[in-house]
CSV table of C-alpha atoms in Angstrom, one decimal:
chain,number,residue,atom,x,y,z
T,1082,UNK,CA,23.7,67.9,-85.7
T,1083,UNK,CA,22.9,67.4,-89.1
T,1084,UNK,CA,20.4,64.6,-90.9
T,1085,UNK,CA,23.7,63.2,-92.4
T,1086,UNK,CA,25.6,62.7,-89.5
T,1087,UNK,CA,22.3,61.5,-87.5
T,1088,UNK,CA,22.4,58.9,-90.5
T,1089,UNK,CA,25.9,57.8,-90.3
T,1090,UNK,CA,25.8,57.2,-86.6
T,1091,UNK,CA,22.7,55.2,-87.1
T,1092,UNK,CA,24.2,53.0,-89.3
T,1093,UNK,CA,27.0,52.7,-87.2
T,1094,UNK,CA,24.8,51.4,-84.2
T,1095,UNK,CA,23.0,48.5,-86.8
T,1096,UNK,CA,26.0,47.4,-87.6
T,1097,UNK,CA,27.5,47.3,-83.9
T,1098,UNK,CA,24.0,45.2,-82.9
T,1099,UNK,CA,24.4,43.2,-85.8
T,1100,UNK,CA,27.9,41.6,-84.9
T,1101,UNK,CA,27.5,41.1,-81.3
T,1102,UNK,CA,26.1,37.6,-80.4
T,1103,UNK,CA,26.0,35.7,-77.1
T,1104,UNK,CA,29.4,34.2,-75.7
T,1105,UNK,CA,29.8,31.2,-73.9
T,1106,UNK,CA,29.8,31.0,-70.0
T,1107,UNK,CA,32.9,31.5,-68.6
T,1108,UNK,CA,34.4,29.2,-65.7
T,1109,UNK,CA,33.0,29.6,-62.2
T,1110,UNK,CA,34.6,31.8,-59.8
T,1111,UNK,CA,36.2,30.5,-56.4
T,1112,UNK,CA,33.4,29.7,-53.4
T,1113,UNK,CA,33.7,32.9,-50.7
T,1114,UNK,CA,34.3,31.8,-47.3
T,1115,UNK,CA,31.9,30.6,-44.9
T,1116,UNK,CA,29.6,33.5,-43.5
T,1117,UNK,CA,28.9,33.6,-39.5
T,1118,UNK,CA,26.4,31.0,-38.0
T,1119,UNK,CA,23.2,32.0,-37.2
T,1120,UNK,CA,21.4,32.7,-34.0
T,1121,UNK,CA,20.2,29.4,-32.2
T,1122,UNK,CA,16.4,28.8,-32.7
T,1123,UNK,CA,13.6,27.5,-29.7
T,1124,UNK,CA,13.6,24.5,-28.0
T,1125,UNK,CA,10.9,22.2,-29.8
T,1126,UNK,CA,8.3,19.9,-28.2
T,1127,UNK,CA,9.5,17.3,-25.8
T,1128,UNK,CA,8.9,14.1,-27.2
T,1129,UNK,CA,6.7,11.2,-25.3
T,1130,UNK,CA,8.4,9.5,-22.7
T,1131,UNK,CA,10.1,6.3,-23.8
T,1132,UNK,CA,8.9,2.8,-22.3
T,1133,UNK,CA,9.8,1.5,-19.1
T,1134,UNK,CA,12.6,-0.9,-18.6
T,1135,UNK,CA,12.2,-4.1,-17.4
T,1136,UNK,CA,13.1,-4.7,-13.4
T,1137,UNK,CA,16.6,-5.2,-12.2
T,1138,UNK,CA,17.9,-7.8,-9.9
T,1139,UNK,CA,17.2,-7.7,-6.1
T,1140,UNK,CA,19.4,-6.2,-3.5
T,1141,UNK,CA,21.5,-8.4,-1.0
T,1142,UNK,CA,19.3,-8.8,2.2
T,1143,UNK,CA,20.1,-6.6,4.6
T,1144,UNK,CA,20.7,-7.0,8.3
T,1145,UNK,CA,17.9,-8.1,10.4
T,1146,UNK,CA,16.5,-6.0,12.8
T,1147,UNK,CA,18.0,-7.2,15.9
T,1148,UNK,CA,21.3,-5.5,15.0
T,1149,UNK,CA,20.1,-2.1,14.6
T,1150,UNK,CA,20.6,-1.6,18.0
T,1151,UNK,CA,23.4,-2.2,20.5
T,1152,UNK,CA,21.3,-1.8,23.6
T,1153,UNK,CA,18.0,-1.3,22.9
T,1154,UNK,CA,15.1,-3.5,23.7
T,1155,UNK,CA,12.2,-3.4,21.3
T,1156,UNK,CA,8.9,-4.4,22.5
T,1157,UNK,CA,5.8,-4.8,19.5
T,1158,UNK,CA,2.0,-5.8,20.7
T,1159,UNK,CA,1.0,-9.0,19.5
T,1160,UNK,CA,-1.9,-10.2,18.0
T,1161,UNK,CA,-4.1,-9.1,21.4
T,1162,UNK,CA,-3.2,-7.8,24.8
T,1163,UNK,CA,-2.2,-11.0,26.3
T,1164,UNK,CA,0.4,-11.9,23.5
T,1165,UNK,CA,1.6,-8.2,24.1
T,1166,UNK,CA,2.1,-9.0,27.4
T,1167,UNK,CA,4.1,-12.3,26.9
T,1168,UNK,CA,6.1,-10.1,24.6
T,1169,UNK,CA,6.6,-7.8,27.2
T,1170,UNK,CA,7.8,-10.1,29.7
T,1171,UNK,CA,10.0,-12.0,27.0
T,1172,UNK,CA,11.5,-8.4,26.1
T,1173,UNK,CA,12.3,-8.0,29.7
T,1174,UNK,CA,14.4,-11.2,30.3
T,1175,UNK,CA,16.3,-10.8,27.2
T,1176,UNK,CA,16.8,-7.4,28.7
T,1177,UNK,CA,18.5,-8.8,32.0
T,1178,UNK,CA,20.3,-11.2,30.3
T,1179,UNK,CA,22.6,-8.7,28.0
T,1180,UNK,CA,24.4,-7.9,31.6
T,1181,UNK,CA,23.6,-4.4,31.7
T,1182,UNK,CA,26.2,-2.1,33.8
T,1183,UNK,CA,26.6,1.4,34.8
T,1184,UNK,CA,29.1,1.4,31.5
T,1185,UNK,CA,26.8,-0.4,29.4
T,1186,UNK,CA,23.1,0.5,30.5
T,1187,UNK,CA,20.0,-0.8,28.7
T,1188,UNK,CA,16.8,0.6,27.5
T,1189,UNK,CA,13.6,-1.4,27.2
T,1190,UNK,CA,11.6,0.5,24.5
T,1191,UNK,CA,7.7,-0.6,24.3
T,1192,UNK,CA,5.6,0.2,21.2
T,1193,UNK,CA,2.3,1.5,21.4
T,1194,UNK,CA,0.0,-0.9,23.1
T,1195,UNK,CA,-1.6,-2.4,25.6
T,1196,UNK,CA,-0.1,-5.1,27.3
T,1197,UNK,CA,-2.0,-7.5,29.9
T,1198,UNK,CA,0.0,-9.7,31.6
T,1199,UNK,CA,-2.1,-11.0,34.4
T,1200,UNK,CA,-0.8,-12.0,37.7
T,1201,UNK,CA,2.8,-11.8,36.6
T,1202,UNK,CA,4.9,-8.9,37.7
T,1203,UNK,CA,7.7,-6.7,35.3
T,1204,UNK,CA,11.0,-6.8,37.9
T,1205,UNK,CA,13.0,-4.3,36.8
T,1206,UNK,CA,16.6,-4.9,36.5
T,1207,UNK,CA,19.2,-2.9,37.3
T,1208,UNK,CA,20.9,-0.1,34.9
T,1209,UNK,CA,18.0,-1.4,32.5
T,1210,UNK,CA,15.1,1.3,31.7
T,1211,UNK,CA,11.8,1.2,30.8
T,1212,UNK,CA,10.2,3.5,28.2
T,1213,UNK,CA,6.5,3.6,26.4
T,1214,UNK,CA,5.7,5.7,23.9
T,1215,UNK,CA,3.5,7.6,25.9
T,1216,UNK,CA,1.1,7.7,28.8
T,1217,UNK,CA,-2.0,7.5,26.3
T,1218,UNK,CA,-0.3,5.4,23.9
T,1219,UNK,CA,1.6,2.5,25.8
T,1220,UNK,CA,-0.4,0.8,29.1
T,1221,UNK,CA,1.1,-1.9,31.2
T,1222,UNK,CA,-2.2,-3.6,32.6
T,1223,UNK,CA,-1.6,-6.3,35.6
T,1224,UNK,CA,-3.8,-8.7,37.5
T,1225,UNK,CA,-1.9,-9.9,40.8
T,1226,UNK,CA,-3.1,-9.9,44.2
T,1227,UNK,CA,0.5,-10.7,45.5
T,1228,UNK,CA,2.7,-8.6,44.2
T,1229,UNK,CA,3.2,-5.0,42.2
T,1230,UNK,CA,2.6,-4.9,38.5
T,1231,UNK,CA,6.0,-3.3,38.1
T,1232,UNK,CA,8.8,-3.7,40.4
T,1233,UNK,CA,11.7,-1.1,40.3
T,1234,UNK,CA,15.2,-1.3,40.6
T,1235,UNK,CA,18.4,0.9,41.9
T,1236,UNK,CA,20.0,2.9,39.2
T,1237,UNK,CA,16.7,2.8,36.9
T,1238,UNK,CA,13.8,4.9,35.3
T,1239,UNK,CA,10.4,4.0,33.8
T,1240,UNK,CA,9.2,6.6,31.8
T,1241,UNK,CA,6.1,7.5,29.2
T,1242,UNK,CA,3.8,5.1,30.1
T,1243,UNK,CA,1.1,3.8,32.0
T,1244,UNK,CA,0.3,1.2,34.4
T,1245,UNK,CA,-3.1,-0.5,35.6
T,1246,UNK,CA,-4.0,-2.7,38.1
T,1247,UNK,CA,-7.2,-4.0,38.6
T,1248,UNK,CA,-7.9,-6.8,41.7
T,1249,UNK,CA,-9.1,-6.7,45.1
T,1250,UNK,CA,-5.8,-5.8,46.5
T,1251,UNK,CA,-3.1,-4.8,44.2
T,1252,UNK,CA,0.0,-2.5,43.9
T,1253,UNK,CA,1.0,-0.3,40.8
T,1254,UNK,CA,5.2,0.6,41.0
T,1255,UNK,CA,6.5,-0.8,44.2
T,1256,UNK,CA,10.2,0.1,44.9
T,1257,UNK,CA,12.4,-0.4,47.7
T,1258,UNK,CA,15.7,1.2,45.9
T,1259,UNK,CA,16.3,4.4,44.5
T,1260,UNK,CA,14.8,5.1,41.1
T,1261,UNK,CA,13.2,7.7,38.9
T,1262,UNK,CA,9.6,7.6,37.8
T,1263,UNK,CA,8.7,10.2,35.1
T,1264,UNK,CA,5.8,10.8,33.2
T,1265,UNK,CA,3.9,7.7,34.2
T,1266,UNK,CA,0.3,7.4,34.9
T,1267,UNK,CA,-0.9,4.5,37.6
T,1268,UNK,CA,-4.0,3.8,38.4
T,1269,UNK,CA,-5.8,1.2,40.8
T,1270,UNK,CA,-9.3,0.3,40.0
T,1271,UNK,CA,-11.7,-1.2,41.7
T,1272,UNK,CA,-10.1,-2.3,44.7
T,1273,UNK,CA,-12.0,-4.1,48.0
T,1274,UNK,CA,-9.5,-3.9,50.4
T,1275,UNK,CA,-6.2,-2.2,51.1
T,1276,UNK,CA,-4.5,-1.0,48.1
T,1277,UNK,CA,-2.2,1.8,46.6
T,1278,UNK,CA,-0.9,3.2,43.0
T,1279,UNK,CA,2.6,3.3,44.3
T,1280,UNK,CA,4.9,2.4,47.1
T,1281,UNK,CA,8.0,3.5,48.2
T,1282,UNK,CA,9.9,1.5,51.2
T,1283,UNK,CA,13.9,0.7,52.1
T,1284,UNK,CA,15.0,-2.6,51.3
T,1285,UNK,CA,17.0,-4.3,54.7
T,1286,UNK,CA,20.2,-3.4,55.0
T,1287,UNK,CA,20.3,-0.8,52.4
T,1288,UNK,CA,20.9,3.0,52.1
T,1289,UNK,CA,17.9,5.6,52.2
T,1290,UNK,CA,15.6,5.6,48.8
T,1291,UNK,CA,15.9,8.4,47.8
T,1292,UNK,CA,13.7,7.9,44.2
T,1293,UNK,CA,12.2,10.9,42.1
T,1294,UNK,CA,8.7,11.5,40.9
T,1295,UNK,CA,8.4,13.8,38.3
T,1296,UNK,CA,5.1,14.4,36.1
T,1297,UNK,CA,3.3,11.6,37.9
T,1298,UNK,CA,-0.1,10.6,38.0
T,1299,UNK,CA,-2.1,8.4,40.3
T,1300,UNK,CA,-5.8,7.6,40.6
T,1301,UNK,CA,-6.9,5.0,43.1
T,1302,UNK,CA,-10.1,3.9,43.5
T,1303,UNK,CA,-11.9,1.5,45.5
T,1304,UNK,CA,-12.6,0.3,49.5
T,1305,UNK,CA,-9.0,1.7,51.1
T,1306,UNK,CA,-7.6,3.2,48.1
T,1307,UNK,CA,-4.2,4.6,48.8
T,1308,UNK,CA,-2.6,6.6,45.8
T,1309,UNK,CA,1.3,6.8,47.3
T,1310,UNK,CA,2.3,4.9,50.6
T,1311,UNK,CA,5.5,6.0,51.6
T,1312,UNK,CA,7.2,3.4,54.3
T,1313,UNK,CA,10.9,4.8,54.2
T,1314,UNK,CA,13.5,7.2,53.1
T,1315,UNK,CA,13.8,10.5,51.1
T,1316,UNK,CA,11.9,10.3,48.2
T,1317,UNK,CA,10.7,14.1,46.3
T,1318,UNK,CA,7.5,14.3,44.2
T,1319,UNK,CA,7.6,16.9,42.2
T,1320,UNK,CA,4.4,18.1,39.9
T,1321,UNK,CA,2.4,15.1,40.6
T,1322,UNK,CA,-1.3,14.5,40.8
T,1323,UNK,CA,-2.7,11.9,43.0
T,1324,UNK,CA,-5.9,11.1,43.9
T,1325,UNK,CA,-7.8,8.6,46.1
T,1326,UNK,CA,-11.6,8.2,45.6
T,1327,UNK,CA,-13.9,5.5,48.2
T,1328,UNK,CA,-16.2,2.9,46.7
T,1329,UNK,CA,-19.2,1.4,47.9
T,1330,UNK,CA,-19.7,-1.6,50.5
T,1331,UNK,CA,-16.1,-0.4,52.2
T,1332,UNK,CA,-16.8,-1.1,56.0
T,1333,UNK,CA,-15.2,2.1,58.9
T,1334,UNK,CA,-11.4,1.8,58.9
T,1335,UNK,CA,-8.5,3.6,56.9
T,1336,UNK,CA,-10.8,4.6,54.4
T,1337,UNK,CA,-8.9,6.4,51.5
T,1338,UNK,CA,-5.9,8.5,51.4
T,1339,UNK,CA,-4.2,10.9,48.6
T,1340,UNK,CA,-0.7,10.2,50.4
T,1341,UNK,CA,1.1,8.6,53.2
T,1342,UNK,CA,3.5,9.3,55.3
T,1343,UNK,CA,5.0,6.1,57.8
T,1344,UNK,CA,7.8,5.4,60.0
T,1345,UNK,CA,10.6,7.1,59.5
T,1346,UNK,CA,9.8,8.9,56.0
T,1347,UNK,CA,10.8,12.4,55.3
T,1348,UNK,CA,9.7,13.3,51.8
T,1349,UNK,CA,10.1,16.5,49.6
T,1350,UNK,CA,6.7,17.4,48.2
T,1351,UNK,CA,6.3,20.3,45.4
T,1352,UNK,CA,3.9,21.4,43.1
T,1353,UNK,CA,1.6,18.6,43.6
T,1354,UNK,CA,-2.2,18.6,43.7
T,1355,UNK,CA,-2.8,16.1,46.1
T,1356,UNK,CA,-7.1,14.9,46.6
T,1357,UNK,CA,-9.3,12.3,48.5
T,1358,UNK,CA,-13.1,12.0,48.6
T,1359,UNK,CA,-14.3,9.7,50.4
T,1360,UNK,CA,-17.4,8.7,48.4
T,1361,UNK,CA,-19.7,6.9,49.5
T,1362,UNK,CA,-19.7,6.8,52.9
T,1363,UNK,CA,-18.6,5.2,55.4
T,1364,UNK,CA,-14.8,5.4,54.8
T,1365,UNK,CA,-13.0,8.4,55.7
T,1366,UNK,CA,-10.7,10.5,53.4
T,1367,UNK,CA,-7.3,11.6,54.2
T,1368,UNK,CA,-5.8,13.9,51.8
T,1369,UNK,CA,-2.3,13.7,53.5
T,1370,UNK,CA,-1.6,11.0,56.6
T,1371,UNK,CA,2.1,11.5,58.2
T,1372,UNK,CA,1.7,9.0,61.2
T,1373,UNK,CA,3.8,5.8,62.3
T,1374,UNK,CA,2.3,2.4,60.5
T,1375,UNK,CA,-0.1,0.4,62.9
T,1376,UNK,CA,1.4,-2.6,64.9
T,1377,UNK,CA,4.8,-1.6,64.1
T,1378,UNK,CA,8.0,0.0,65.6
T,1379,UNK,CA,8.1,3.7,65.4
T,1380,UNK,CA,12.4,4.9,64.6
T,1381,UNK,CA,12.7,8.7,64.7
T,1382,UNK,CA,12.5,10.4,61.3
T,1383,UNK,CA,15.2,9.6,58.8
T,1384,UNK,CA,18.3,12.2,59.3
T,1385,UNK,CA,15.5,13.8,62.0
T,1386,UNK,CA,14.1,15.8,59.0
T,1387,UNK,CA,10.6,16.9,58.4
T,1388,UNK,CA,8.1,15.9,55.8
T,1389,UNK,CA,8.1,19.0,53.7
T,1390,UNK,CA,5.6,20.1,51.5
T,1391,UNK,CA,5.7,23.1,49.3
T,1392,UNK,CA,3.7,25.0,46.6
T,1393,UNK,CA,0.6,22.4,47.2
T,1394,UNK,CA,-2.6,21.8,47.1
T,1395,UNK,CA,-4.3,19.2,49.9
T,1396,UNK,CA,-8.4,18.5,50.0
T,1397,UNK,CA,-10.1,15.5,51.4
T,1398,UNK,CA,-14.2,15.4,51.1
T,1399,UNK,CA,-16.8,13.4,52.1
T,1400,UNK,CA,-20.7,13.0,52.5
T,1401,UNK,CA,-20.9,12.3,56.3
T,1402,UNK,CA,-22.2,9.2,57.9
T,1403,UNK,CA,-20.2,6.8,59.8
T,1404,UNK,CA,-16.4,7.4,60.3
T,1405,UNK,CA,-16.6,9.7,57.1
T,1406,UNK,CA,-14.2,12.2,58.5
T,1407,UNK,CA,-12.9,13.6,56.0
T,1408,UNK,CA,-9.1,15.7,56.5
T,1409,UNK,CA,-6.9,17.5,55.0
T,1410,UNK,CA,-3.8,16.5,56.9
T,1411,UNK,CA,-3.6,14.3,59.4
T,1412,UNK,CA,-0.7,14.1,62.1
T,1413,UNK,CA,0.1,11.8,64.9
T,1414,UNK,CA,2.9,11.0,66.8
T,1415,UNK,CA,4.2,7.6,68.7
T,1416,UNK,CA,6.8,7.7,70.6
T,1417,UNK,CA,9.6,10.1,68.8
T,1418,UNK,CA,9.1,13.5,67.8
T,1419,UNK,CA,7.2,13.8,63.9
T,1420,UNK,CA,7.5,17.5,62.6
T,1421,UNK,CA,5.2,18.5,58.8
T,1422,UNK,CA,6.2,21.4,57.3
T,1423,UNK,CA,3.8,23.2,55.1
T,1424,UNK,CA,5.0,25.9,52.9
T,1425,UNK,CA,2.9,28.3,50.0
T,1426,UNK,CA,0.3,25.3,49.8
T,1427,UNK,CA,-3.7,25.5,50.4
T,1428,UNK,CA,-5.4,22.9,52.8
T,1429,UNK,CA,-9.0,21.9,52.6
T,1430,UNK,CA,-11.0,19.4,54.6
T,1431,UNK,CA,-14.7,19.4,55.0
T,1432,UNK,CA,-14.1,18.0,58.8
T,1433,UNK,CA,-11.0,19.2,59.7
T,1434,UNK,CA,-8.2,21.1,57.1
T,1435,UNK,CA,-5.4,20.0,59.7
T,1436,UNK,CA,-5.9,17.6,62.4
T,1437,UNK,CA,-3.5,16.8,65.1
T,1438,UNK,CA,-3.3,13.6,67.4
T,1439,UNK,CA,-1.1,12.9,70.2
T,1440,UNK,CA,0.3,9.5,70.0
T,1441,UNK,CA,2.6,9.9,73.3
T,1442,UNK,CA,5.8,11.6,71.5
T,1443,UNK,CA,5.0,15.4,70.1
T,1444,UNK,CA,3.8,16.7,66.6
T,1445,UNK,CA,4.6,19.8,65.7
T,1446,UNK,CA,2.8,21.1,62.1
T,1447,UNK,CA,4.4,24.5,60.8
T,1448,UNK,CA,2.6,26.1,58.1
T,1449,UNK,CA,4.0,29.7,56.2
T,1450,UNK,CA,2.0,31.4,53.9
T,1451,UNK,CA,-0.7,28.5,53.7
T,1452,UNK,CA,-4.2,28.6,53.3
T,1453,UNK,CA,-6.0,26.6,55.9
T,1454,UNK,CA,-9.3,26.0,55.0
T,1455,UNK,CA,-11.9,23.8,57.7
T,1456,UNK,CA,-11.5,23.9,61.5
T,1457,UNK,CA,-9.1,22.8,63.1
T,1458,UNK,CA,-8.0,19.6,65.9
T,1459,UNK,CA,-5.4,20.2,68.0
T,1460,UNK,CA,-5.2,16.5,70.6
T,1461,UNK,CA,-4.6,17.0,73.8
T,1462,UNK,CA,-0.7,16.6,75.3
T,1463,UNK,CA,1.4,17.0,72.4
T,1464,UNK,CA,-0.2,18.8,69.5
T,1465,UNK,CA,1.0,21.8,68.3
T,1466,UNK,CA,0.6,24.0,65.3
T,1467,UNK,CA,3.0,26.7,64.7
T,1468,UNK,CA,1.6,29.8,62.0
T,1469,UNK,CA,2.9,32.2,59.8
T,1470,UNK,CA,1.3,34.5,57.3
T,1471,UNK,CA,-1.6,32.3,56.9
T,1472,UNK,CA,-5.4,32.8,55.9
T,1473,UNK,CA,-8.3,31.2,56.2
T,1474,UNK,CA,-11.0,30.0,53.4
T,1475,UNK,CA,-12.3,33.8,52.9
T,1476,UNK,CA,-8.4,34.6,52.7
T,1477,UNK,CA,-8.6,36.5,55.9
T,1478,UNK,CA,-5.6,36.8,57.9
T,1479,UNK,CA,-4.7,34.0,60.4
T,1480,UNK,CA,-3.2,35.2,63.7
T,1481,UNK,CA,0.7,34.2,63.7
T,1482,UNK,CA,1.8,32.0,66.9
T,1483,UNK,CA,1.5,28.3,68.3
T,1484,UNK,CA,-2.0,26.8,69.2
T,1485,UNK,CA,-3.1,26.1,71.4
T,1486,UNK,CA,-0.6,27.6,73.7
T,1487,UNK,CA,-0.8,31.0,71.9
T,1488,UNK,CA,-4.6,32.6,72.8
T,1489,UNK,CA,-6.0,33.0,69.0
T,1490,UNK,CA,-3.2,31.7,67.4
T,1491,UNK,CA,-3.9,30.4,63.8
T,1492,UNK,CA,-7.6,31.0,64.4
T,1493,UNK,CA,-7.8,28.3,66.9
C-alpha cells in the first residue's frame, strides 16, 4: 500500500471517531425466570430455653385407698409395735366381717413390721389368709399364757412371716382344722414350763386335719420346749427345720422335744432336719417322741397308718446328769399297735439313736437305708426293730432282720 492510500484511510477513520458520540440507554430487557433454589444450609444454635409457665389447676381427687382393692386387707405398722398390733387385730376383724367364702376368699396382707399384740390371739377366719412380707421383714409377736398367738382356720394359709411368743407357757400356730402353713418362722422363747412352736390337733366331731407345712421353721427354747406337738390326724411337713433347745432351772420330766407324735397321729415327714439338745441338764432331749399322751385314752392310729418319715435328719444331745437322756427317736406303745417308719433319714442320739418301750400293745420301728447312729434300746415284751440296708455312725453295714428276735440283727 502506498503513503497516499495509507493517508486516505486515515482520514477516513478521524472522521468515523469524530461523529460517533454516546447514545442514550435503551429500555430494560424482560427479568429471566427464576433460577433453582439452593441447597439448604446447617441448623444454627439452639436458642435458650424460654421461661417456665406458671402452674395449672389441681387434678380431681382421686379414689381413696380403700377401693383399690376388692378383697385385700392392708395392714401398715403404727407409730410403735403395740399400735401395729392394734392395727393388726383391727385388720383382722374388718377381714371377717366382709363374709369371705370359698367364691369370694380374702387375703390379709401385713406390711413390714413388727406387731406386738400382747395376750390377745389373731383367730383366723375361714377362706381368709394371712400374708407378711417376709419372714425377716413382717413378725407377729404375742404375750398370752392362755392361748396361741395365732389360731388357724379350715380352708386357710398364713404365709411369709413370723411369729413369736414369749411367756412361761405359750403356743405359736395352734390348729385344730386343715390349713397350710408356708414359709413361716415360729419361735418360743424363754419358756418355764410346757410349751411348743406349733400344734396340730382334731377339733370334736370333725374330719382328720390333714394341714401342710411347707418351708417351716421352729425354734423353741426354754424348760419343756416342744417345737411341733402333733395330737391328731394326717398332717405332712415337708422341708422344715425344727429345733428344741433346754434352759436352765428345768426340774427331770419331759424335758425338750424336736417333734411329737400322740394318740392317734400318723404324719408324713420329708426333708426335715429335725434337733433337740437338751442343754443344761437335767432335762432330757427327744429329737422325735411317737408315744400316746400321758393320762389319756390311747385310739389305734388314724386309718391304722404309720408315722412315716423320709429323707430326714433326727439328733437329740445332752451333757449328762440327771434324766439327761438324750434320743433320737423314741417309741412306746399303750394298748394298740403304734408302727414308725424310717426311710433315707440319719438318726443320732448321744444315749440312745432309737429307743423302744413296751407300753402293753407292740411297737414295731422299720428303718430302710437309714443311718443309725448311738446304741440302741429295745424294752422288753413288745419292742421290735425291723432293718434294711442300714449303717451305723462309721457307715458300716448294719445286719438286715428284726432285733431282738434276729441274733445280730441291726447291730443289736
Amino acid at each position: 500500500m502506498n503513503r497516499k492510500e495509507m493517508n486516505r484511510r486515515l482520514l477516513i477513520a478521524l472522521v468515523l471517531a469524530a461523529g460517533c458520540g454516546s447514545g442514550s440507554t435503551g429500555p430494560s430487557g424482560p427479568v429471566g425466570p427464576t433460577g433453582d433454589t439452593g441447597p439448604v444450609g446447617s441448623t444454627g444454635v439452639v436458642g435458650p430455653s424460654g421461661v417456665t409457665g406458671a402452674t395449672g389447676p389441681s387434678g380431681a381427687t382421686g379414689p381413696s385407698g380403700s377401693d383399690l382393692f376388692k378383697r385385700i386387707v392392708v395392714v401398715s405398722p403404727g407409730v410403735d409395735e403395740t399400735s401395729s398390733g392394734a392395727n393388726l387385730i383391727a385388720g383382722s376383724a374388718a377381714a371377717a366381717a366382709m363374709a369371705p367364702t370359698a367364691a369370694s376368699p380374702v387375703l390379709i396382707k401385713i406390711e413390714p413390721g413388727v406387731y406386738e399384740i400382747g395376750a390377745a390371739t389373731i383367730t383366723m377366719s375361714e377362706f381368709v389368709d394371712i400374708e407378711g412380707s417376709g419372714q425377716l421383714r413382717t413378725t407377729i409377736v404375742g404375750r398370752s399364757t392362755v392361748g396361741p398367738v395365732v389360731e388357724g382356720a379350715i380352708g386357710t394359709e398364713i404365709r411369709q412371716l413370723s411369729v413369736t411368743c414369749i411367756a412361761a407357757t405359750c403356743t405359736g400356730i395352734e390348729t385344730g382344722r386343715s390349713m397350710m402353713i408356708t414359709n413361716v418362722t415360729v419361735r418360743t422363747f424363754d419358756t418355764t414350763n410346757y410349751s411348743r412352736g406349733i400344734r396340730i390337733f382334731n377339733q370334736p366331731a370333725l374330719t382328720q386335719n390333714t394341714s401342710e407345712l411347707t418351708n417351716v421353721s421352729v425354734f423353741a427354747n426354754g424348760a419343756e420346749a416342744q417345737g411341733i406337738d402333733i395330737d391328731d390326724g394326717r398332717p405332712t411337713l415337708r422341708n422344715c427345720s425344727v429345733s428344741a433347745q433346754g434352759a436352765a432351772g428345768g426340774a427331770p420330766g419331759l424335758g425338750v422335744a424336736g417333734i411329737n407324735v400322740y394318740n392317734n397321729a400318723a404324719p408324713i415327714i420329708a426333708d426335715t432336719t429335725i434337733t433337740a439338745v437338751a442343754s443344761p441338764s437335767p432335762q432330757p432331749a427327744t429329737g422325735l417322741s411317737y408315744q400316746p399322751k400321758p393320762l389319756s385314752p390311747s385310739p389305734a392310729p388314724v386309718l391304722n397308718l404309720p408315722v412315716t418319715v423320709e429323707g430326714s435328719t433326727i439328733s437329740a444331745s445332752g451333757f449328762g446328769g440327771a434324766g439327761a437322756n438324750s434320743i433320737g427317736v423314741l417309741q412306746q406303745s399303750k394298748a394298740v399297735e403304734r408302727d414308725l417308719i424310717l426311710r433315707n433319714s440319719a438318726v443320732q442320739g448321744d444315749t440312745y439313736s432309737i429307743a423302744i418301750f413296751d407300753g402293753g400293745g407292740a411297737a414295731v420301728c422299720t428303718t430302710v437305708n437309714t443311718q443309725l447312729a448311738g446304741p440302741l434300746f429295745l424294752d422288753a415284751g413288745n419292742a421290735f426293730l425291723m432293718c434294711t440296708n442300714d449303717y451305723d455312725d462309721n457307715f458300716m453295714p448294719l445286719m438286715s432282720g428284726t432285733a431282738p428276735t434276729g441274733p445280730g440283727a441291726c447291730g443289736f
